[in-house]
XYZ file of C-alpha atoms in Angstrom:
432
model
C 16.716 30.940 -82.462
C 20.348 31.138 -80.756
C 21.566 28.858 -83.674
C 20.893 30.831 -86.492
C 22.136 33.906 -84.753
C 25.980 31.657 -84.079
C 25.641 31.048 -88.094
C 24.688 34.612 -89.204
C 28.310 35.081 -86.717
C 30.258 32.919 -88.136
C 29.071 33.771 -92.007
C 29.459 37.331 -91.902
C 33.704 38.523 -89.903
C 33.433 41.047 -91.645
C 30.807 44.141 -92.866
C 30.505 43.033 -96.435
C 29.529 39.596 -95.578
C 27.317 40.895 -92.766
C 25.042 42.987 -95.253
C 25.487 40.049 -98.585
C 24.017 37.662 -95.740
C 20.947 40.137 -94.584
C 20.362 40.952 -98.183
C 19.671 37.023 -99.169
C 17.108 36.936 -95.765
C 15.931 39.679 -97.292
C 14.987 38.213 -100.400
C 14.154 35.234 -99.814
C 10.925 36.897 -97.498
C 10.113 38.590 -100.783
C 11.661 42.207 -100.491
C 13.115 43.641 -103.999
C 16.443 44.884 -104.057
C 16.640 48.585 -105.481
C 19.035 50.055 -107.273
C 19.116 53.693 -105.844
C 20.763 55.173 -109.075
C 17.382 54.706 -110.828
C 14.187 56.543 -109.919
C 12.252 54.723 -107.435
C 8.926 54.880 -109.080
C 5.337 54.352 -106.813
C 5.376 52.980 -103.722
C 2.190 51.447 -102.729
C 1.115 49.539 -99.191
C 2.666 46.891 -98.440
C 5.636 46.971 -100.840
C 8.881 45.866 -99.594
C 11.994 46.728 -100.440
C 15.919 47.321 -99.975
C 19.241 49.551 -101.214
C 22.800 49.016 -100.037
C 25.376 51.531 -100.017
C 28.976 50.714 -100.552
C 28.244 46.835 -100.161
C 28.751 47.823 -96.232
C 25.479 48.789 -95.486
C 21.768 47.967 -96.079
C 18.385 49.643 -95.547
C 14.897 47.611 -95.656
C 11.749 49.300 -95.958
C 8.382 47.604 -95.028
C 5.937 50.203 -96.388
C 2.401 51.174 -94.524
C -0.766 51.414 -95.055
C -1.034 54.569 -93.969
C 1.729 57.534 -95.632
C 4.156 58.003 -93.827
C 3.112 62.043 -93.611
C 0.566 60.625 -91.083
C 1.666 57.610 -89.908
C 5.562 58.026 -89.614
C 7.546 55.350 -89.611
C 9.289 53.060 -86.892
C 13.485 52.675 -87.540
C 15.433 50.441 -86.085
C 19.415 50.814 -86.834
C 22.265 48.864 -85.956
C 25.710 48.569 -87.526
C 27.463 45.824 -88.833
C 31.091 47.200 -88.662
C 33.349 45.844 -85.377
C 37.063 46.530 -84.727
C 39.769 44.429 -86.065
C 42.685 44.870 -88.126
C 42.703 46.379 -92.099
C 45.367 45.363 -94.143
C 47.501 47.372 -95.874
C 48.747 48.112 -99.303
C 51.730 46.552 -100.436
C 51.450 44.333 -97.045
C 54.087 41.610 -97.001
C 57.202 41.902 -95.285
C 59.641 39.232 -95.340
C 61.693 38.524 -92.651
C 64.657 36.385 -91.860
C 64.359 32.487 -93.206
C 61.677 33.755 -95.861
C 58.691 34.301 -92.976
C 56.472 36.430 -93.891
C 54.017 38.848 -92.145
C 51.536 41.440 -93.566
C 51.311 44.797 -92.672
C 48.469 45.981 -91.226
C 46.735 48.954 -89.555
C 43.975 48.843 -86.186
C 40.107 49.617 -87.290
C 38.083 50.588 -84.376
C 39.397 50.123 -81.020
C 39.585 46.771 -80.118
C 41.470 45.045 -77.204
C 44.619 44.354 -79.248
C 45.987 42.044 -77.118
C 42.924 39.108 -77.149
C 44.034 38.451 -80.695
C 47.521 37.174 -80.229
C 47.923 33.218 -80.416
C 44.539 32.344 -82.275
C 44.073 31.165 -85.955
C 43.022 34.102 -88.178
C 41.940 34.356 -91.900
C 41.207 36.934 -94.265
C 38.220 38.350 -95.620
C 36.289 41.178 -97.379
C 36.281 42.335 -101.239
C 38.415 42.179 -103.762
C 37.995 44.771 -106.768
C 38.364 43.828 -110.384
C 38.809 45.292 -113.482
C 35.419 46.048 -114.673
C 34.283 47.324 -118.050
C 35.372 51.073 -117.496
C 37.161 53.057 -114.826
C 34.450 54.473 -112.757
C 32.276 50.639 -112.700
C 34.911 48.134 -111.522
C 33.606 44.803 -110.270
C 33.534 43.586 -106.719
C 34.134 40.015 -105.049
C 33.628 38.908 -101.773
C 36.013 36.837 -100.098
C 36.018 35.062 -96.734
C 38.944 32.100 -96.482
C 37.154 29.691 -94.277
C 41.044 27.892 -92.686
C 43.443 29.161 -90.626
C 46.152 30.970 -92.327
C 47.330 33.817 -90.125
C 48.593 34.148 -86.400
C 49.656 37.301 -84.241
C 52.480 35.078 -81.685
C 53.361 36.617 -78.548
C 56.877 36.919 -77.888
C 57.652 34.733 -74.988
C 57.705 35.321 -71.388
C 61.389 34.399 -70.979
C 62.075 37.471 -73.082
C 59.146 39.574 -71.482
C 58.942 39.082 -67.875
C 56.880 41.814 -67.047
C 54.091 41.259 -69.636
C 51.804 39.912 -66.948
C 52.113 43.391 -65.159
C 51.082 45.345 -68.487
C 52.360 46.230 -71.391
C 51.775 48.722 -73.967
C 51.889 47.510 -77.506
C 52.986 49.043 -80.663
C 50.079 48.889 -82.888
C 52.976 48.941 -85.995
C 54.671 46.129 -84.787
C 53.540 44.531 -82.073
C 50.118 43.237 -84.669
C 52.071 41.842 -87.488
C 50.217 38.370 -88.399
C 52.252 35.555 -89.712
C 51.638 34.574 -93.292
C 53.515 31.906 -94.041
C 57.335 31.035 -94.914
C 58.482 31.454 -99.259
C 59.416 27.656 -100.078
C 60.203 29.080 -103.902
C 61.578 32.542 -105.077
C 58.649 32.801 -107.160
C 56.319 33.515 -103.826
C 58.299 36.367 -102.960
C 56.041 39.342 -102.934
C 53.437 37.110 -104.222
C 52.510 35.447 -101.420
C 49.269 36.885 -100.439
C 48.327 37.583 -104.161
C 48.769 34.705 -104.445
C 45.854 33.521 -101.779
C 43.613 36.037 -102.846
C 43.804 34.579 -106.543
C 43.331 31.024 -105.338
C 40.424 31.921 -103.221
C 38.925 34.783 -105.929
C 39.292 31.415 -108.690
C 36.957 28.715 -105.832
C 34.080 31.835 -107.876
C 35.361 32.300 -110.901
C 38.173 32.386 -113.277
C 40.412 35.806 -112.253
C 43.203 36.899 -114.199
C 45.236 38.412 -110.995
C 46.394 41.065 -113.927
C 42.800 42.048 -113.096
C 42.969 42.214 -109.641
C 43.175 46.374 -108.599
C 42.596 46.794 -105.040
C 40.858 45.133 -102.089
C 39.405 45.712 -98.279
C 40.627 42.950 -96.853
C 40.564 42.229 -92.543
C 41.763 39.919 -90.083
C 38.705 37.392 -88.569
C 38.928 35.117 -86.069
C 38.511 31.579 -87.509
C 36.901 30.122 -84.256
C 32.775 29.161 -84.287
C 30.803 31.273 -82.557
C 29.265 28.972 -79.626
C 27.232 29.072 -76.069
C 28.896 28.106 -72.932
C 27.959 27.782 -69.214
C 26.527 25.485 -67.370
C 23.423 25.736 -69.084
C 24.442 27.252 -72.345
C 23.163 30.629 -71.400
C 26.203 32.582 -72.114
C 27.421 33.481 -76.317
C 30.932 33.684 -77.236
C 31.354 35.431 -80.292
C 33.496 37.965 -81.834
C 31.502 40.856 -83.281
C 28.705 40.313 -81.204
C 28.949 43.861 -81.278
C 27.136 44.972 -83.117
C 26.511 41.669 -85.138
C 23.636 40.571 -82.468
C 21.409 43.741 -82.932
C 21.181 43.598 -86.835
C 20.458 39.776 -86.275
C 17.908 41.029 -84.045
C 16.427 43.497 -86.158
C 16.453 41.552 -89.227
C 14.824 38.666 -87.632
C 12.030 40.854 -86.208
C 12.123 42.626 -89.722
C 11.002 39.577 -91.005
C 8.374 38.015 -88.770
C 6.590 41.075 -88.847
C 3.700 41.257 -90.981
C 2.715 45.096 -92.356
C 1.022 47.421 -90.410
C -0.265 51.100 -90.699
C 2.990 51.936 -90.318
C 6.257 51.755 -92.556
C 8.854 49.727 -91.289
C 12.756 50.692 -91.375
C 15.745 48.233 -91.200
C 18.980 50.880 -91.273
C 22.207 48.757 -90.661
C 25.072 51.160 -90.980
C 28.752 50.917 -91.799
C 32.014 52.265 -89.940
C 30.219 53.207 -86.599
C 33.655 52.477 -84.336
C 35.282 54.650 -86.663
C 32.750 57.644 -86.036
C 30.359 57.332 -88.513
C 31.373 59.784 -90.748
C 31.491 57.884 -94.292
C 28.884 58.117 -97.298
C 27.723 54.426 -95.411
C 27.943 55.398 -91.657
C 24.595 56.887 -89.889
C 26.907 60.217 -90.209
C 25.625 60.080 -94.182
C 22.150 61.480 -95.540
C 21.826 58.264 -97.639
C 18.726 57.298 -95.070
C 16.864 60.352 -94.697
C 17.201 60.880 -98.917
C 15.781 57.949 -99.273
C 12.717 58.514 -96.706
C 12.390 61.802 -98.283
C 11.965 59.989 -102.065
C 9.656 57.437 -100.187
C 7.628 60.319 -98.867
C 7.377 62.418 -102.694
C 6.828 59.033 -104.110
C 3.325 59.028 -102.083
C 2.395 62.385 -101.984
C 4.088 64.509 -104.653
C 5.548 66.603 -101.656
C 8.812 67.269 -99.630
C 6.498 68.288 -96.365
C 5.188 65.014 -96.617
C 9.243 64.332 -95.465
C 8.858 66.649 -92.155
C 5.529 65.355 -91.443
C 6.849 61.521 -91.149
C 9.863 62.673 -89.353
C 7.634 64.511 -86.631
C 5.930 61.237 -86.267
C 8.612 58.935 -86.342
C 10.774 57.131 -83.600
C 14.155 55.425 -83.460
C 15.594 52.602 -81.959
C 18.921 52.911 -82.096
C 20.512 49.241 -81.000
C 24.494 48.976 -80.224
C 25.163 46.852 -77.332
C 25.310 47.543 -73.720
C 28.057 46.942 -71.018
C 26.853 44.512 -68.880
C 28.427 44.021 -65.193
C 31.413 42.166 -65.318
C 32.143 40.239 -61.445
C 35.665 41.038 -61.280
C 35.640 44.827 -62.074
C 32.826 46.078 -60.240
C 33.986 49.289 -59.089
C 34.020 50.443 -62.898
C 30.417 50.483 -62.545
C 28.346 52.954 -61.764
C 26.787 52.413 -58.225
C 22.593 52.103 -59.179
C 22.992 51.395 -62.850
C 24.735 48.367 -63.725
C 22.884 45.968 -66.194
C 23.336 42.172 -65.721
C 24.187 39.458 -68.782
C 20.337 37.782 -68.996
C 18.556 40.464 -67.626
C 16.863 41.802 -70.836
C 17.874 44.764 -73.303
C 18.976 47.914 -71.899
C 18.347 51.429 -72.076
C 21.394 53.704 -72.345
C 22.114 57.021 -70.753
C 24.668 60.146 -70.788
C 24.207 63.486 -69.526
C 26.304 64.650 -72.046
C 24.297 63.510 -74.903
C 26.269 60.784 -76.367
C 23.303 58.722 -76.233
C 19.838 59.380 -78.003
C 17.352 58.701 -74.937
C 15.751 60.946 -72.431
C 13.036 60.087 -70.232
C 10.247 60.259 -72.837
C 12.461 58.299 -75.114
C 13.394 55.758 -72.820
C 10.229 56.001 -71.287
C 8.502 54.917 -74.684
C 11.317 51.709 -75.356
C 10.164 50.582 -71.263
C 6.713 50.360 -72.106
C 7.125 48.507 -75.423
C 9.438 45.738 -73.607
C 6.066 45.800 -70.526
C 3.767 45.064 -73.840
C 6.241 42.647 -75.267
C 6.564 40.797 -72.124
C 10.280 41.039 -71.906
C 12.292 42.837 -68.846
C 14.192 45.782 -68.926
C 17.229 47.341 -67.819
C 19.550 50.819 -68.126
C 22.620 51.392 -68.236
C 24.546 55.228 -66.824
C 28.486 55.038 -66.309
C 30.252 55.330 -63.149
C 30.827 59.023 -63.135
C 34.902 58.590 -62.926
C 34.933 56.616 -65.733
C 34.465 57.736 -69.379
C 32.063 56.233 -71.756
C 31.804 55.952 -76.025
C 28.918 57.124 -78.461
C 26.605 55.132 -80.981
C 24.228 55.805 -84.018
C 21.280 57.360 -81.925
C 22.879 60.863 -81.692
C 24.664 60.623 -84.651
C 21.954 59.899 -86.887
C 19.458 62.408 -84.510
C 21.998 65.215 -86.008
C 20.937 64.775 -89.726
C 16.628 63.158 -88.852
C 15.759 65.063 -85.440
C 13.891 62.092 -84.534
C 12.889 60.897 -81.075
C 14.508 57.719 -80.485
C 16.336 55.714 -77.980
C 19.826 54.393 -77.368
C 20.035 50.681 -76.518
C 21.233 46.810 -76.893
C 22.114 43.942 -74.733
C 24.294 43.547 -72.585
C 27.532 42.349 -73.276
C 30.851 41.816 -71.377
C 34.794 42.013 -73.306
C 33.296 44.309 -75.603
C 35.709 45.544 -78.097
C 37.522 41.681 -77.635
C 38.245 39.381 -80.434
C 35.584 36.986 -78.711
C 32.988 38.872 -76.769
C 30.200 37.051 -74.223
C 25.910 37.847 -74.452
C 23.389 35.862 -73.075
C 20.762 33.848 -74.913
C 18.108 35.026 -72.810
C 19.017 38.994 -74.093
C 18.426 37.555 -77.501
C 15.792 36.258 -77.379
C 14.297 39.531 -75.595
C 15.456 41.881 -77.656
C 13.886 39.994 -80.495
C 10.400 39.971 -79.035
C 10.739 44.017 -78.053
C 11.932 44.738 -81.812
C 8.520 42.376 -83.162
C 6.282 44.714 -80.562
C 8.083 48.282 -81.883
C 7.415 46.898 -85.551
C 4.056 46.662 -84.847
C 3.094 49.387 -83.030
């Protein structure tokens, strides 16, 4: 099981990959891919199905045997976005002796300085002249070699930078490119990768070649580590791990009385606030066409929400052994100690104590332990998808994930155990 999770990792740096490499699971177990311009027609028991949204995010839909008006339906969302670094327009900047570095700008938060003095490549789309202005084609790329590099400036010329430093995220973050060896490269260097890379697919005319989303990755496998390979070290294991999760449960779970939701959203560490984030009403306009597709009626839409319950699954912070005073004091989940059940008295979390008290007794039935997670009271915490998406579907639901530590890093660390955990809980929730 572990394996295929490290391969789903290292296939998918970045969120278009992510939801290309769910889709093919998805149909290769059979689910149709829907295109949600066109009407969706019957739905019937047992049909399964899936729409995308901006290439950056995916929903899967198991359908019931029972309507959802009486049997709601069981969600389980995750999102496939993680912070690194966009790049920019009009990106390279050549520098003394013909090196050049891109420009680039911070997505997310992540811990800026883990991704100095490691091989990095490039991917995402690439969009292409198409055969009018408002339909222009789309290509994924994902340069599988080393061809970028944040360096450090050196210690001799930085002697306090083991006491701290504050970088500049417009200078500091530049990655190396390469150096011009012909006059011709100038300003043409990157185009000039893209066009190789774009041309592995297909012949592209780089006349053709309008815009792209392109981001740094890390170019290092995803492996396990310890003394008994229980530990991952990944990058985006948040929130990579949790649609893995879900989509593997997704798929081993066979239909029930109950419709089955797969929501993996886009731009959640940029606040979810996008036509693809959980922010969006793309999910609960498609649950409402589900639900007038089986009855004829909208109130079909409020019964299946009143019957409905969440999972919301970003990962946890698990206890780290050299920080423990950022803990809180009772509440402190450990790496291997099973999924985790988040908390904040301010609401930034989804779960209450029916909520959490429903996602405790599914992980009893499933056989799998369970932990929660509250921060130390001094210390200030972020938000996720639960609360977000609760905003727009007033469903119950529950704020959770596994337990990670380095979150935000360019290489993160889970435990194999939690995977394997938070797989069986997601198989028992699917068929409830």
């Amino acid at each position: 099981m572990i394996d295929s999770l490290l391969k789903f990792l290292d296939a998918s740096p970045v969120n278009f990959l992510a939801v290309k490499n769910i889709a093919a699971e998805l149909d290769k177990a059979g689910y149709r891919h829907l295109n949600p311009a066109e009407a969706l027609g019957s739905v019937k028991a047992g049909d399964r199905f899936y729409v995308t949204k901006n290439d950056s995010s995916i929903y899967a839909f198991q359908i019931g045997a029972r309507p959802l008006a009486e049997a709601g339906f069981r969600l389980l969302c995750a999102h496939c976005d993680s912070p690194t670094f966009r790049i920019k327009p009009n990106a390279e900047m050549t520098c003394e002796g013909g090196i050049v570095k891109l420009n680039t700008e911070v997505y997310g938060g992540p811990i800026m300085s883990t991704w100095f003095d490691r091989p990095l490549t490039l991917a995402g789309r690439v969009i292409l002249r198409g055969s009018d202005a408002l339909h222009p084609r789309t290509l994924l790329i994902h340069i599988q070699r080393p061809l970028l590099q944040i360096s450090n400036l050196a210690i001799h010329f930085n002697r306090e930078v083991n006491d701290g430093m504050k970088l500049s995220r417009q200078k500091d973050v530049l990655p190396l490119l390469g150096i011009i060896s012909d006059e011709l490269e100038r300003g043409n260097l990157l185009m000039n990768v893209i066009v190789e890379e774009l041309n592995k697919q297909e012949h592209v005319d780089r006349n053709d070649i309008l815009d792209f989303d392109l981001y740094l990755a890390d170019t290092t496998p995803a492996c396990t580590f310890g003394v008994h390979n229980e530990f991952i070290s990944s990058g985006r294991l948040d929130d990579l791990s949790m649609c893995y999760a879900g989509l593997t449960a997704l798929l081993h779970t066979p239909a029930t009385d109950t419709t089955q939701v797969l929501a993996i959203f886009d731009n959640e560490e940029t606040g979810s606030q996008t036509k693809q984030g959980a922010g969006s009403p793309f999910l609960a306009s498609m649950l409402k066409r589900i639900c007038f597709a089986q009855s004829g009626s909208e109130e079909a839409f409020y019964q299946a929400i009143e019957q409905a319950f969440m999972i919301s699954a970003d990962n946890a912070h698990g206890w780290h052994p050299n920080y423990s005073e950022k803990y809180d004091p009772t509440n402190h989940p450990q790496l291997g100690g099973g999924p985790v059940i988040k908390f904040n008295a301010a609401q930034k979390y989804a779960s209450d104590a029916v909520t959490a008290a429903v996602f405790a007794r599914i992980c009893e039935e499933a056989g799998v332990p369970c932990q929660r997670f509250v921060n130390h009271s001094d210390v200030a915490g972020g938000s996720t998808l639960g609360n977000i998406l609760a905003s727009s579907l007033p469903l119950r639901g529950v704020d959770m994930g596994n337990a990670v530590l380095g979150m935000h890093s360019c290489r993160e660390t889970g435990s194999v155990a939690d995977h394997a955990y938070c797989v069986k809980a997601f198989e028992q929730f699917f068929e409830m």
